[in-house]
Coordinates of C-alpha atoms in Angstrom, one line a residue:
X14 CA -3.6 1.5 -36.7
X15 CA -5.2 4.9 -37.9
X16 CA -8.5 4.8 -40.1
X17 CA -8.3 8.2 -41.9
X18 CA -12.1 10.3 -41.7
X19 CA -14.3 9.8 -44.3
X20 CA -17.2 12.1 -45.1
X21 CA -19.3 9.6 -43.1
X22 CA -17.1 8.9 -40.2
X23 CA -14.5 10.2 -37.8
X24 CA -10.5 9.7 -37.4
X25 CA -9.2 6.7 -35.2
X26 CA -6.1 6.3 -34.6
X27 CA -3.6 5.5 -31.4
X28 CA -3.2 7.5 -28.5
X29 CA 0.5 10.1 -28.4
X30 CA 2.1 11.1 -25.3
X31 CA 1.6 14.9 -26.8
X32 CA -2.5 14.8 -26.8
X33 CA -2.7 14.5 -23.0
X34 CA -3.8 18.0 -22.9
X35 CA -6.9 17.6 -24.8
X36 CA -7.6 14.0 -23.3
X37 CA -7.2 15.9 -19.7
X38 CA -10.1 18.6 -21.1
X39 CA -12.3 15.6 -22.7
X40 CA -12.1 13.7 -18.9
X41 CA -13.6 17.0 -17.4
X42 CA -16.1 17.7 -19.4
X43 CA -17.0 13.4 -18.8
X44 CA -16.8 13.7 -15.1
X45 CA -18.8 17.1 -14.9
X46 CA -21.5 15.0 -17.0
X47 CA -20.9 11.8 -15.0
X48 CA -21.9 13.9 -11.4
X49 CA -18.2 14.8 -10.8
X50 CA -17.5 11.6 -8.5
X51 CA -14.1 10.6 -9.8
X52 CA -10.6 12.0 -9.9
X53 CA -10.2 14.1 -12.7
X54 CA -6.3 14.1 -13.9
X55 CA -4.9 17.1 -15.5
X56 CA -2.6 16.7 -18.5
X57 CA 0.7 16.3 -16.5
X58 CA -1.4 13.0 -15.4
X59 CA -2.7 12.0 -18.3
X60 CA 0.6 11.9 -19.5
X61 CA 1.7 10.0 -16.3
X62 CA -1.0 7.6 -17.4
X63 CA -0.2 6.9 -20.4
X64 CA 3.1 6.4 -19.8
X65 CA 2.9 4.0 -17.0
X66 CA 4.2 0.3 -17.3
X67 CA 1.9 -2.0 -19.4
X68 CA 0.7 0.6 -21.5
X69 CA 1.5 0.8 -25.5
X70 CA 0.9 3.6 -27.7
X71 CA 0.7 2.2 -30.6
X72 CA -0.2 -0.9 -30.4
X73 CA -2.7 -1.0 -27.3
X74 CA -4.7 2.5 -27.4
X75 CA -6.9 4.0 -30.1
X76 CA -8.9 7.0 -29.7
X77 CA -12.2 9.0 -31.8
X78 CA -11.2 12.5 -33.5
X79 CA -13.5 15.3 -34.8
X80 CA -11.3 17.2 -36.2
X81 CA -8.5 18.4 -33.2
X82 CA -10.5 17.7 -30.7
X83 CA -10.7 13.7 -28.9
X84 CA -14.3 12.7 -28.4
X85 CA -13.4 8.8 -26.9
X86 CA -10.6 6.9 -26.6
X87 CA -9.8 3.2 -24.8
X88 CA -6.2 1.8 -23.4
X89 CA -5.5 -1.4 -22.8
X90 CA -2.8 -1.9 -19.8
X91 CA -0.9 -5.2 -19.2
X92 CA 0.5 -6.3 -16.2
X93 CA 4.5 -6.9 -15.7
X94 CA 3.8 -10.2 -13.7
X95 CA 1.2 -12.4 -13.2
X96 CA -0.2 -14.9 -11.6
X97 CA -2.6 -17.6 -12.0
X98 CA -4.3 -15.3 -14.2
X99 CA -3.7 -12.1 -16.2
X100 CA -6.3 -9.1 -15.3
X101 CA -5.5 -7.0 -18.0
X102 CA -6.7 -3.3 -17.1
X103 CA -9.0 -0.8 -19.2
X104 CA -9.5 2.4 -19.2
X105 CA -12.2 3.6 -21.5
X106 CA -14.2 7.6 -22.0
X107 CA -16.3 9.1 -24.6
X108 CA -18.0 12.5 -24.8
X109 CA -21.5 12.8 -23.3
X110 CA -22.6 14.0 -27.0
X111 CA -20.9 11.4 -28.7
X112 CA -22.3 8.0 -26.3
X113 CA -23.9 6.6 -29.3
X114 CA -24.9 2.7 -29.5
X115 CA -22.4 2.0 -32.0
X116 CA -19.2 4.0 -31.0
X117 CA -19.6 2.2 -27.4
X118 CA -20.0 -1.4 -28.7
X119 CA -17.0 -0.5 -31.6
X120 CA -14.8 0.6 -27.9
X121 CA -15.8 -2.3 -26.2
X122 CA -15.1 -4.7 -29.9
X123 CA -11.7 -3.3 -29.8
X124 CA -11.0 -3.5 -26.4
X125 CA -12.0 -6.9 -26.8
X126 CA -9.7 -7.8 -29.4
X127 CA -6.7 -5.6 -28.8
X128 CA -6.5 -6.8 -25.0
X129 CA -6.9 -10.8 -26.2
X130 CA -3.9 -9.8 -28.5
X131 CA -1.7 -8.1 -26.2
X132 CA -2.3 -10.4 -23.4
X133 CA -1.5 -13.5 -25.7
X134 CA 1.6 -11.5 -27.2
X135 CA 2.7 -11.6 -23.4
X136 CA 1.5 -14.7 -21.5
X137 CA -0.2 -17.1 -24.0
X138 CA -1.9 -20.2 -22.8
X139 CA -2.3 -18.1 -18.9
X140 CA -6.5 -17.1 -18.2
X141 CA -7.2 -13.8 -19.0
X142 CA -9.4 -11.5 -17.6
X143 CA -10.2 -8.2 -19.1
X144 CA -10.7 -5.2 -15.9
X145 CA -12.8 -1.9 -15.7
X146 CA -14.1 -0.1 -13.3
X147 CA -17.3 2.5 -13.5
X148 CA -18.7 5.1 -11.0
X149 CA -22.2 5.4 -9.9
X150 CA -22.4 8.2 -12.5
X151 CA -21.3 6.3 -15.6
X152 CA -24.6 3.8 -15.4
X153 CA -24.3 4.5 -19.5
X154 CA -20.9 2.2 -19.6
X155 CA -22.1 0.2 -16.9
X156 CA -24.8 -1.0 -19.1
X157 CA -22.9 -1.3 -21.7
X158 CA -20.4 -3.4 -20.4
X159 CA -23.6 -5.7 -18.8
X160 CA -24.7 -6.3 -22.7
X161 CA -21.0 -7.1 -23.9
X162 CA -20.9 -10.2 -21.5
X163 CA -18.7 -8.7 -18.4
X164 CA -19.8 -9.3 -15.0
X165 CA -20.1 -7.0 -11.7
X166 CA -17.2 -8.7 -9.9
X167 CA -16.4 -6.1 -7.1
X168 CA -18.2 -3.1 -5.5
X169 CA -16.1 -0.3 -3.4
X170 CA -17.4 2.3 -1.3
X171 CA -16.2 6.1 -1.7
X172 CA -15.9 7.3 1.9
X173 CA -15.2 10.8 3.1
X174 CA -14.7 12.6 6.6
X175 CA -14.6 16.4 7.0
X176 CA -11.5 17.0 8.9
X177 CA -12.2 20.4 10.0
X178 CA -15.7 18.8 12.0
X179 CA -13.6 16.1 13.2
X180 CA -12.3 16.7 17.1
X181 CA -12.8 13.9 19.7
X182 CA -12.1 11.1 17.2
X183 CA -9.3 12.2 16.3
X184 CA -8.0 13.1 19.7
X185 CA -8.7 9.7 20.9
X186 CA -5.5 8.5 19.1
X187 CA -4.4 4.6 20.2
X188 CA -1.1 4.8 21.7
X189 CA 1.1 2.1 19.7
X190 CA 2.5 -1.2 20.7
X191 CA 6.0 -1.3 22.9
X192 CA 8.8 -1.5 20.4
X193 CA 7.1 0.3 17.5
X194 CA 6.6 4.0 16.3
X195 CA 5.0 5.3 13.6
X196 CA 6.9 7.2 11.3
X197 CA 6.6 9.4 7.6
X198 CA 7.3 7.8 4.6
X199 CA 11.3 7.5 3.7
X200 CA 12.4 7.4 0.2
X201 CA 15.4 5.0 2.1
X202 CA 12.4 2.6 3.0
X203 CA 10.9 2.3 -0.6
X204 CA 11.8 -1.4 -1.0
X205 CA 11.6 -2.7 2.0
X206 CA 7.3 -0.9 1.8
X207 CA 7.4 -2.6 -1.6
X208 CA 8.0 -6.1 -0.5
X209 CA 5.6 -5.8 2.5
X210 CA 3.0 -4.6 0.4
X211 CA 3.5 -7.5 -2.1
X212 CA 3.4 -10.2 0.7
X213 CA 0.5 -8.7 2.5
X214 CA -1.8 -8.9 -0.5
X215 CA -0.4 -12.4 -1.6
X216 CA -3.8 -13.9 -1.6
X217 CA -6.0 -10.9 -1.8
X218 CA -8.5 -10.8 -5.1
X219 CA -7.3 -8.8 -8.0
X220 CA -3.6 -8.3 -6.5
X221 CA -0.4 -9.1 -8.1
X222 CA 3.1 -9.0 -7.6
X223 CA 4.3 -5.1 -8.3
X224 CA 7.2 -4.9 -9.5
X225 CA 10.0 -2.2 -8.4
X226 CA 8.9 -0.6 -12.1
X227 CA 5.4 -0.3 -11.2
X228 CA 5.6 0.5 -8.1
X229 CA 7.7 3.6 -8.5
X230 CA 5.3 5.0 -11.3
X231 CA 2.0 4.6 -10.1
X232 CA 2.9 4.8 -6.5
X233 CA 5.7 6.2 -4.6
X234 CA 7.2 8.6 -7.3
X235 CA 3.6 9.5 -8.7
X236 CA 3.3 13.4 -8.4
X237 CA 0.6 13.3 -6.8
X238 CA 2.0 10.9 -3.8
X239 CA 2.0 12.9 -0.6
X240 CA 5.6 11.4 1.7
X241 CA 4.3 13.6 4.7
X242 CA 1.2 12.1 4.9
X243 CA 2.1 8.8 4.4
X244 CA 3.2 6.6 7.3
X245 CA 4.5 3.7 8.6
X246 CA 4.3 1.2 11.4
X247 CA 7.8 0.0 12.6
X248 CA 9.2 -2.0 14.6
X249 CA 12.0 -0.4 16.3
X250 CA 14.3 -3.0 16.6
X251 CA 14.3 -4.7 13.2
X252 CA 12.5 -2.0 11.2
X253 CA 10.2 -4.2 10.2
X254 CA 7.1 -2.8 8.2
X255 CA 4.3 -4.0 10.0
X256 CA 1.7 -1.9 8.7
X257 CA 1.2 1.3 6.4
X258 CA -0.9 3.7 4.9
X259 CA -0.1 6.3 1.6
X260 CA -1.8 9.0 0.3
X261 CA -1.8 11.1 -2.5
X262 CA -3.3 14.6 -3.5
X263 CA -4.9 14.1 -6.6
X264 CA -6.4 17.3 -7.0
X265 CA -3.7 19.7 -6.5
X266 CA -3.3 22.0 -3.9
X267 CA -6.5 23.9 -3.4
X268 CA -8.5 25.8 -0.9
X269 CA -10.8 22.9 0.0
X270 CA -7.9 20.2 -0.1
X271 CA -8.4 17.1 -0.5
X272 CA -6.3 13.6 0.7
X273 CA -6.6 10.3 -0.4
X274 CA -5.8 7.2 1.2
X275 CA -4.8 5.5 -1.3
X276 CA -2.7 2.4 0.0
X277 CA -2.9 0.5 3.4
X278 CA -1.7 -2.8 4.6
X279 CA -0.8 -5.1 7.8
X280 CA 0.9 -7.9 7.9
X281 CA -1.7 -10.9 8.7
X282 CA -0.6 -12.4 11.6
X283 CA -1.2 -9.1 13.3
X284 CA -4.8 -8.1 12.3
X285 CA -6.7 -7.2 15.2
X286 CA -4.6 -5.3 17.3
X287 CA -4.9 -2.0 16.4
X288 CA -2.2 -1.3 14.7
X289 CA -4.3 0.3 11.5
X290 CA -6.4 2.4 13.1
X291 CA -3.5 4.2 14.9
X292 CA -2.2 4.8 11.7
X293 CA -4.8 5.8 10.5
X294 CA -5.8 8.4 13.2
X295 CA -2.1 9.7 13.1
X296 CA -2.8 10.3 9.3
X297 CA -5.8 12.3 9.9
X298 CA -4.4 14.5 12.6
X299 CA -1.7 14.7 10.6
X300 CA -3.2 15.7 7.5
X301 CA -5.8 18.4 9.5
X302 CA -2.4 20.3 10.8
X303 CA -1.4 20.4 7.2
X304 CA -4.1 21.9 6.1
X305 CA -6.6 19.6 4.4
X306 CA -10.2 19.7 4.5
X307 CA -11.4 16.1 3.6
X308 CA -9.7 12.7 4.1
X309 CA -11.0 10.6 1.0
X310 CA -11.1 6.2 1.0
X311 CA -12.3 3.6 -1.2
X312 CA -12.8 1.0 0.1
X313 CA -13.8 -2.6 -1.3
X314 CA -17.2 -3.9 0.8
X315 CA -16.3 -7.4 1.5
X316 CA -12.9 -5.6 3.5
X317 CA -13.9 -6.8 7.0
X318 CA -13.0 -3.3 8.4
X319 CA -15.2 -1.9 5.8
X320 CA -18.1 -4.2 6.9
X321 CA -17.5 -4.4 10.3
X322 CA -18.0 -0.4 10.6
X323 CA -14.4 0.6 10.6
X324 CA -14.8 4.0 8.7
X325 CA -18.4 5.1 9.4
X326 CA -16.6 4.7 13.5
X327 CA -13.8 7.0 12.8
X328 CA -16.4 9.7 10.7
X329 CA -16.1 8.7 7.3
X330 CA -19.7 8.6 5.0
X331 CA -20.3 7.7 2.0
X332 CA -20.7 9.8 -1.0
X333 CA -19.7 7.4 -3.8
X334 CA -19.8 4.0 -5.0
X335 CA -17.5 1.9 -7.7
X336 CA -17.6 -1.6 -9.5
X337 CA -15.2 -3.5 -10.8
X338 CA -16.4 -5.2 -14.0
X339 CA -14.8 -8.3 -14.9
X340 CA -14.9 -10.6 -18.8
X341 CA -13.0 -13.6 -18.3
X342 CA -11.4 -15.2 -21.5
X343 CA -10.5 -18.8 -22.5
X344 CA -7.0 -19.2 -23.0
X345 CA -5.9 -20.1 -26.6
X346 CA -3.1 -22.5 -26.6
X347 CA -0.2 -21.3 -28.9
X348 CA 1.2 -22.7 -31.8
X349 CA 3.9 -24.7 -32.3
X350 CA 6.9 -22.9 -34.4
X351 CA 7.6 -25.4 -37.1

């Protein structure tokens, strides 16, 4: 619903597909405030965003207008399938000069009421959870969501490793198991990668099911998704998928480029033999022949290989930190139709 501007007060009205340019400007100028820690998405992927599944314009965004230029908006993003409970995803910005104690809590109201409405539109009497994550920069929405009642669920580590330092790591490559080879990404693949990456995270915290929908938007046919440095683990006599890793570029082509690893998996039963961390060095060396500078991870801190040294072993540091901030909801039961 819009709310027209009164002499005392702003516009607010629902997000369109066609202010993506401005949005994309308003997220700079929030991460350049915010120390510049996250991945700033230009208005080809703002509009990606806000057209990915689970989102809706109209009746799950709103957004803060002085005049033609955005100073905050929220989303609220449902998910296609759930489980045993619905973690309904935010996304929420406002304009360093505009992070006033009211227009937060009025966000955080509406983001409030607008996901318990959506969610109950979609899955009724199912638990809901309302999802956001922050950056170590944005302590302003972290405390902000502290005071509304939501809870630091998660923590994830931002991990880096300068390729162009990197030499003897990466030349120590594992040699892969009899009967397998590690191969790039194929497009002819994409389903059989979809259903091993839904069965390895089964049980894992905050995953669901993706479905062939989701999975093509905000993964393999995302612009920013990089199919030459993304590979796979197979077995050569079933093609099995037995463990992967995908990255994207989601700052452009630049002279100090960046990957990111932003999807990895092994099946269970075969943790502990190595099978990541060849893929993972083949990635590397992969990506330094291509050209990039940095090879980017976050990484959640209870992940064994994060606590068990994985990454700081094959050169990665940190440089960033994120949380994961969680309000559950009691479910309302619906109401009969008489």
């Amino acid at each position: 619903m819009t709310e027209p501007p009164t002499a005392a007060g702003p516009l607010w009205r629902p997000l369109a597909l066609a202010d993506a340019p401005r949005l994309a400007a308003l997220l700079a100028v929030c991460e350049a405030a915010d120390g510049g820690v996250g991945a700033v998405r230009d208005a080809a992927g703002v509009q990606e965003d806000l057209s990915a599944p689970g989102i809706d314009l109209d009746g799950g965004t709103t957004s803060v207008w002085c005049g033609d230029e955005p100073t905050a908006y929220a989303t609220t993003r449902v998910r296609e399938r759930t489980g045993s409970v619905h973690q309904l995803a935010l996304d929420l910005a406002v304009h360093p000069a505009h992070r006033t104690g009211p227009v937060i809590r009025r966000l955080l109201d509406w983001c409030r009421s607008t996901g318990a409405r959506r969610h109950h539109e979609r899955y009724g009497g199912v638990p809901l959870e309302l999802h956001i994550r922050t950056h170590h920069g944005r302590g302003w929405l972290a405390g902000a969501l502290d005071g509304a009642g939501y809870r630091r669920e998660r923590s994830y580590q931002g991990l880096r490793v300068d390729l162009c330092r990197e030499n003897q790591r990466l030349a120590d490559a594992p040699a892969v198991p009899a009967g397998t080879a590690i191969v790039p990404y194929d497009d002819a693949l994409d389903g059989k990668l979809l259903a091993a990456r839904n069965a390895i995270f089964a049980d894992n915290w905050g995953s669901a099911p993706m479905t062939a929908r989701t999975w093509r938007h905000t993964i393999t046919a995302d612009p920013c998704f990089r199919p030459g440095t993304s590979f796979l683990l197979l077995s050569l006599r079933h093609r099995d998928i037995l463990c992967y890793l995908l990255s994207t570029e989601p700052g452009g082509v630049s002279a100090d480029r960046e990957l990111y690893l932003a999807n990895a998996g092994t099946q269970p039963a075969l943790h502990g033999r190595g099978l990541y961390r060849a893929v993972f060095t083949h990635t590397l060396i992969r990506a330094k022949e291509q050209g990039y500078r940095w090879a980017v991870a976050d990484v959640d801190t209870t992940n064994p290989m994060a606590s068990g040294g994985f990454y700081e072993r094959m050169g990665l540091q940190p440089f960033r930190s994120w949380t994961t901030h969680v309000l559950p909801f009691t479910p309302q039961p619906r109401r009969a139709t008489p």
